[in-house]
Amino acid sequence: MEKILDSCHSEEMTVEKKDLAVNVGSGDLEVFATPSLIALIEKACMNCMKEFLKEEDTSVGISVTCEHLKASGEGAKVRAIICVKDATEKVVSFTAEVFEGDRLIGKGTHQRAVVNRDRFMYKVNSME
């Protein structure tokens, strides 16, 4: 995973009804929900890692810190920009910033672990 160092990636989305706090269950206002902001960050990080993984591997989120700084409404176009901060063979750490236009609306960090797909799902499905 050393090759991933200094990699950056971005993901964009338009805020839809399903992404609003009132519909996610994280609040009662029609604004971009913090869990939806976090999901955008995780998606960007996951997609950044894809090309560096073996076919039998994937990544799973293991840690996230987030500050949701400004509210955005339905129809807003938001963009997460993530950059790799550190990487080992098993864990990749990212920094993230989320923008609506030029306005910073969120920032944080995220870590993803590299796992073998089959072994991971076997462990999940064999839990009682």
PDB file of C-alpha atoms in Angstrom, residues 5-125:
ATOM      1  CA  LEU A   5       0.984   7.619  -0.426  1.00  0.00           C
ATOM      2  CA  ASP A   6       0.361  11.161  -1.695  1.00  0.00           C
ATOM      3  CA  SER A   7      -2.769  10.023  -3.573  1.00  0.00           C
ATOM      4  CA  CYS A   8      -5.803  12.292  -3.606  1.00  0.00           C
ATOM      5  CA  HIS A   9      -9.313  11.699  -4.910  1.00  0.00           C
ATOM      6  CA  SER A  10     -12.609  13.549  -5.067  1.00  0.00           C
ATOM      7  CA  GLU A  11     -16.273  12.570  -5.211  1.00  0.00           C
ATOM      8  CA  GLU A  12     -19.183  14.839  -6.039  1.00  0.00           C
ATOM      9  CA  MET A  13     -22.884  14.540  -5.399  1.00  0.00           C
ATOM     10  CA  THR A  14     -26.064  16.557  -5.479  1.00  0.00           C
ATOM     11  CA  VAL A  15     -27.908  16.574  -2.156  1.00  0.00           C
ATOM     12  CA  GLU A  16     -31.235  14.747  -2.556  1.00  0.00           C
ATOM     13  CA  LYS A  17     -34.206  14.307  -0.207  1.00  0.00           C
ATOM     14  CA  LYS A  18     -32.790  10.971   0.991  1.00  0.00           C
ATOM     15  CA  ASP A  19     -29.600  12.785   2.144  1.00  0.00           C
ATOM     16  CA  LEU A  20     -31.397  15.268   4.420  1.00  0.00           C
ATOM     17  CA  ALA A  21     -31.173  15.075   8.217  1.00  0.00           C
ATOM     18  CA  VAL A  22     -34.952  14.801   8.561  1.00  0.00           C
ATOM     19  CA  ASN A  23     -34.926  11.658   6.343  1.00  0.00           C
ATOM     20  CA  VAL A  24     -31.724  10.093   7.682  1.00  0.00           C
ATOM     21  CA  GLY A  25     -32.923  10.398  11.266  1.00  0.00           C
ATOM     22  CA  SER A  26     -30.076  12.606  12.452  1.00  0.00           C
ATOM     23  CA  GLY A  27     -32.139  15.768  12.880  1.00  0.00           C
ATOM     24  CA  ASP A  28     -35.469  17.364  12.059  1.00  0.00           C
ATOM     25  CA  LEU A  29     -34.390  19.963   9.485  1.00  0.00           C
ATOM     26  CA  GLU A  30     -34.229  19.661   5.710  1.00  0.00           C
ATOM     27  CA  VAL A  31     -30.440  20.088   5.495  1.00  0.00           C
ATOM     28  CA  PHE A  32     -27.585  17.866   4.300  1.00  0.00           C
ATOM     29  CA  ALA A  33     -27.185  15.297   7.065  1.00  0.00           C
ATOM     30  CA  THR A  34     -23.884  14.729   8.806  1.00  0.00           C
ATOM     31  CA  PRO A  35     -24.168  10.930   8.215  1.00  0.00           C
ATOM     32  CA  SER A  36     -24.576  11.686   4.494  1.00  0.00           C
ATOM     33  CA  LEU A  37     -21.491  13.926   4.571  1.00  0.00           C
ATOM     34  CA  ILE A  38     -19.550  11.117   6.254  1.00  0.00           C
ATOM     35  CA  ALA A  39     -20.802   8.614   3.654  1.00  0.00           C
ATOM     36  CA  LEU A  40     -19.474  10.879   0.894  1.00  0.00           C
ATOM     37  CA  ILE A  41     -16.059  11.003   2.584  1.00  0.00           C
ATOM     38  CA  GLU A  42     -16.030   7.210   2.991  1.00  0.00           C
ATOM     39  CA  LYS A  43     -17.009   6.704  -0.656  1.00  0.00           C
ATOM     40  CA  ALA A  44     -14.168   8.960  -1.822  1.00  0.00           C
ATOM     41  CA  CYS A  45     -11.653   7.101   0.350  1.00  0.00           C
ATOM     42  CA  MET A  46     -12.937   3.686  -0.747  1.00  0.00           C
ATOM     43  CA  ASN A  47     -12.690   4.664  -4.415  1.00  0.00           C
ATOM     44  CA  CYS A  48      -9.195   6.088  -3.908  1.00  0.00           C
ATOM     45  CA  MET A  49      -8.009   2.715  -2.575  1.00  0.00           C
ATOM     46  CA  LYS A  50      -9.600   0.488  -5.239  1.00  0.00           C
ATOM     47  CA  GLU A  51      -6.775   0.581  -7.774  1.00  0.00           C
ATOM     48  CA  PHE A  52      -4.185  -0.287  -5.118  1.00  0.00           C
ATOM     49  CA  LEU A  53      -5.938  -3.410  -3.805  1.00  0.00           C
ATOM     50  CA  LYS A  54      -5.597  -7.028  -4.874  1.00  0.00           C
ATOM     51  CA  GLU A  55      -8.709  -8.423  -6.565  1.00  0.00           C
ATOM     52  CA  GLU A  56      -9.566 -10.558  -3.532  1.00  0.00           C
ATOM     53  CA  ASP A  57      -9.289  -7.605  -1.135  1.00  0.00           C
ATOM     54  CA  THR A  58     -11.488  -4.646  -0.300  1.00  0.00           C
ATOM     55  CA  SER A  59     -11.442  -1.928   2.344  1.00  0.00           C
ATOM     56  CA  VAL A  60     -13.711  -1.272   5.290  1.00  0.00           C
ATOM     57  CA  GLY A  61     -14.064   1.905   7.313  1.00  0.00           C
ATOM     58  CA  ILE A  62     -12.693   1.629  10.837  1.00  0.00           C
ATOM     59  CA  SER A  63     -12.526   5.216  12.107  1.00  0.00           C
ATOM     60  CA  VAL A  64     -13.955   8.615  11.253  1.00  0.00           C
ATOM     61  CA  THR A  65     -13.775  12.069  12.790  1.00  0.00           C
ATOM     62  CA  CYS A  66     -15.843  14.827  11.277  1.00  0.00           C
ATOM     63  CA  GLU A  67     -16.732  18.469  11.768  1.00  0.00           C
ATOM     64  CA  HIS A  68     -19.845  19.554   9.876  1.00  0.00           C
ATOM     65  CA  LEU A  69     -19.179  23.294   9.652  1.00  0.00           C
ATOM     66  CA  LYS A  70     -21.935  24.737   7.427  1.00  0.00           C
ATOM     67  CA  ALA A  71     -25.432  23.677   6.430  1.00  0.00           C
ATOM     68  CA  SER A  72     -26.401  22.866   2.828  1.00  0.00           C
ATOM     69  CA  GLY A  73     -29.861  22.321   1.427  1.00  0.00           C
ATOM     70  CA  GLU A  74     -31.478  19.962  -1.046  1.00  0.00           C
ATOM     71  CA  GLY A  75     -30.060  20.463  -4.529  1.00  0.00           C
ATOM     72  CA  ALA A  76     -26.644  21.619  -3.296  1.00  0.00           C
ATOM     73  CA  LYS A  77     -23.678  20.250  -5.211  1.00  0.00           C
ATOM     74  CA  VAL A  78     -21.079  19.041  -2.723  1.00  0.00           C
ATOM     75  CA  ARG A  79     -17.590  17.638  -3.269  1.00  0.00           C
ATOM     76  CA  ALA A  80     -15.329  15.663  -0.948  1.00  0.00           C
ATOM     77  CA  ILE A  81     -11.586  15.969  -1.535  1.00  0.00           C
ATOM     78  CA  ILE A  82      -9.536  13.372   0.292  1.00  0.00           C
ATOM     79  CA  CYS A  83      -5.793  12.799   0.466  1.00  0.00           C
ATOM     80  CA  VAL A  84      -3.799   9.900   1.884  1.00  0.00           C
ATOM     81  CA  LYS A  85      -2.028  10.945   5.060  1.00  0.00           C
ATOM     82  CA  ASP A  86      -0.424   7.611   5.980  1.00  0.00           C
ATOM     83  CA  ALA A  87      -0.509   4.017   4.773  1.00  0.00           C
ATOM     84  CA  THR A  88       0.612   0.639   6.012  1.00  0.00           C
ATOM     85  CA  GLU A  89      -0.082  -2.711   4.410  1.00  0.00           C
ATOM     86  CA  LYS A  90      -3.302  -3.011   6.435  1.00  0.00           C
ATOM     87  CA  VAL A  91      -4.552   0.530   7.238  1.00  0.00           C
ATOM     88  CA  VAL A  92      -4.781   3.725   5.185  1.00  0.00           C
ATOM     89  CA  SER A  93      -5.399   7.113   6.846  1.00  0.00           C
ATOM     90  CA  PHE A  94      -6.964  10.044   5.004  1.00  0.00           C
ATOM     91  CA  THR A  95      -7.662  13.725   5.505  1.00  0.00           C
ATOM     92  CA  ALA A  96     -10.901  15.055   4.045  1.00  0.00           C
ATOM     93  CA  GLU A  97     -12.490  18.365   3.171  1.00  0.00           C
ATOM     94  CA  VAL A  98     -16.030  18.776   1.857  1.00  0.00           C
ATOM     95  CA  PHE A  99     -17.064  21.815  -0.158  1.00  0.00           C
ATOM     96  CA  GLU A 100     -20.230  23.350  -1.540  1.00  0.00           C
ATOM     97  CA  GLY A 101     -18.735  25.444  -4.328  1.00  0.00           C
ATOM     98  CA  ASP A 102     -15.773  27.226  -2.720  1.00  0.00           C
ATOM     99  CA  ARG A 103     -17.309  27.096   0.767  1.00  0.00           C
ATOM    100  CA  LEU A 104     -15.790  24.569   3.181  1.00  0.00           C
ATOM    101  CA  ILE A 105     -18.741  22.788   4.814  1.00  0.00           C
ATOM    102  CA  GLY A 106     -16.983  19.862   6.513  1.00  0.00           C
ATOM    103  CA  LYS A 107     -13.616  18.354   7.323  1.00  0.00           C
ATOM    104  CA  GLY A 108     -12.199  15.355   9.083  1.00  0.00           C
ATOM    105  CA  THR A 109     -10.151  12.198   8.981  1.00  0.00           C
ATOM    106  CA  HIS A 110     -10.954   8.634   8.004  1.00  0.00           C
ATOM    107  CA  GLN A 111      -9.181   5.282   8.272  1.00  0.00           C
ATOM    108  CA  ARG A 112      -9.849   2.181   6.196  1.00  0.00           C
ATOM    109  CA  ALA A 113      -8.542  -1.341   6.784  1.00  0.00           C
ATOM    110  CA  VAL A 114      -7.610  -3.715   3.974  1.00  0.00           C
ATOM    111  CA  VAL A 115      -9.441  -7.048   4.310  1.00  0.00           C
ATOM    112  CA  ASN A 116      -9.829 -10.211   2.280  1.00  0.00           C
ATOM    113  CA  ARG A 117     -13.433 -10.211   1.034  1.00  0.00           C
ATOM    114  CA  ASP A 118     -14.160 -13.912   1.545  1.00  0.00           C
ATOM    115  CA  ARG A 119     -12.528 -14.196   4.982  1.00  0.00           C
ATOM    116  CA  PHE A 120     -14.262 -11.045   6.184  1.00  0.00           C
ATOM    117  CA  MET A 121     -17.710 -12.177   5.064  1.00  0.00           C
ATOM    118  CA  TYR A 122     -17.116 -15.686   6.424  1.00  0.00           C
ATOM    119  CA  LYS A 123     -16.415 -14.188   9.848  1.00  0.00           C
ATOM    120  CA  VAL A 124     -19.490 -11.945   9.626  1.00  0.00           C
ATOM    121  CA  ASN A 125     -21.784 -14.799   8.579  1.00  0.00           C
TER     122      ASN A 125
END
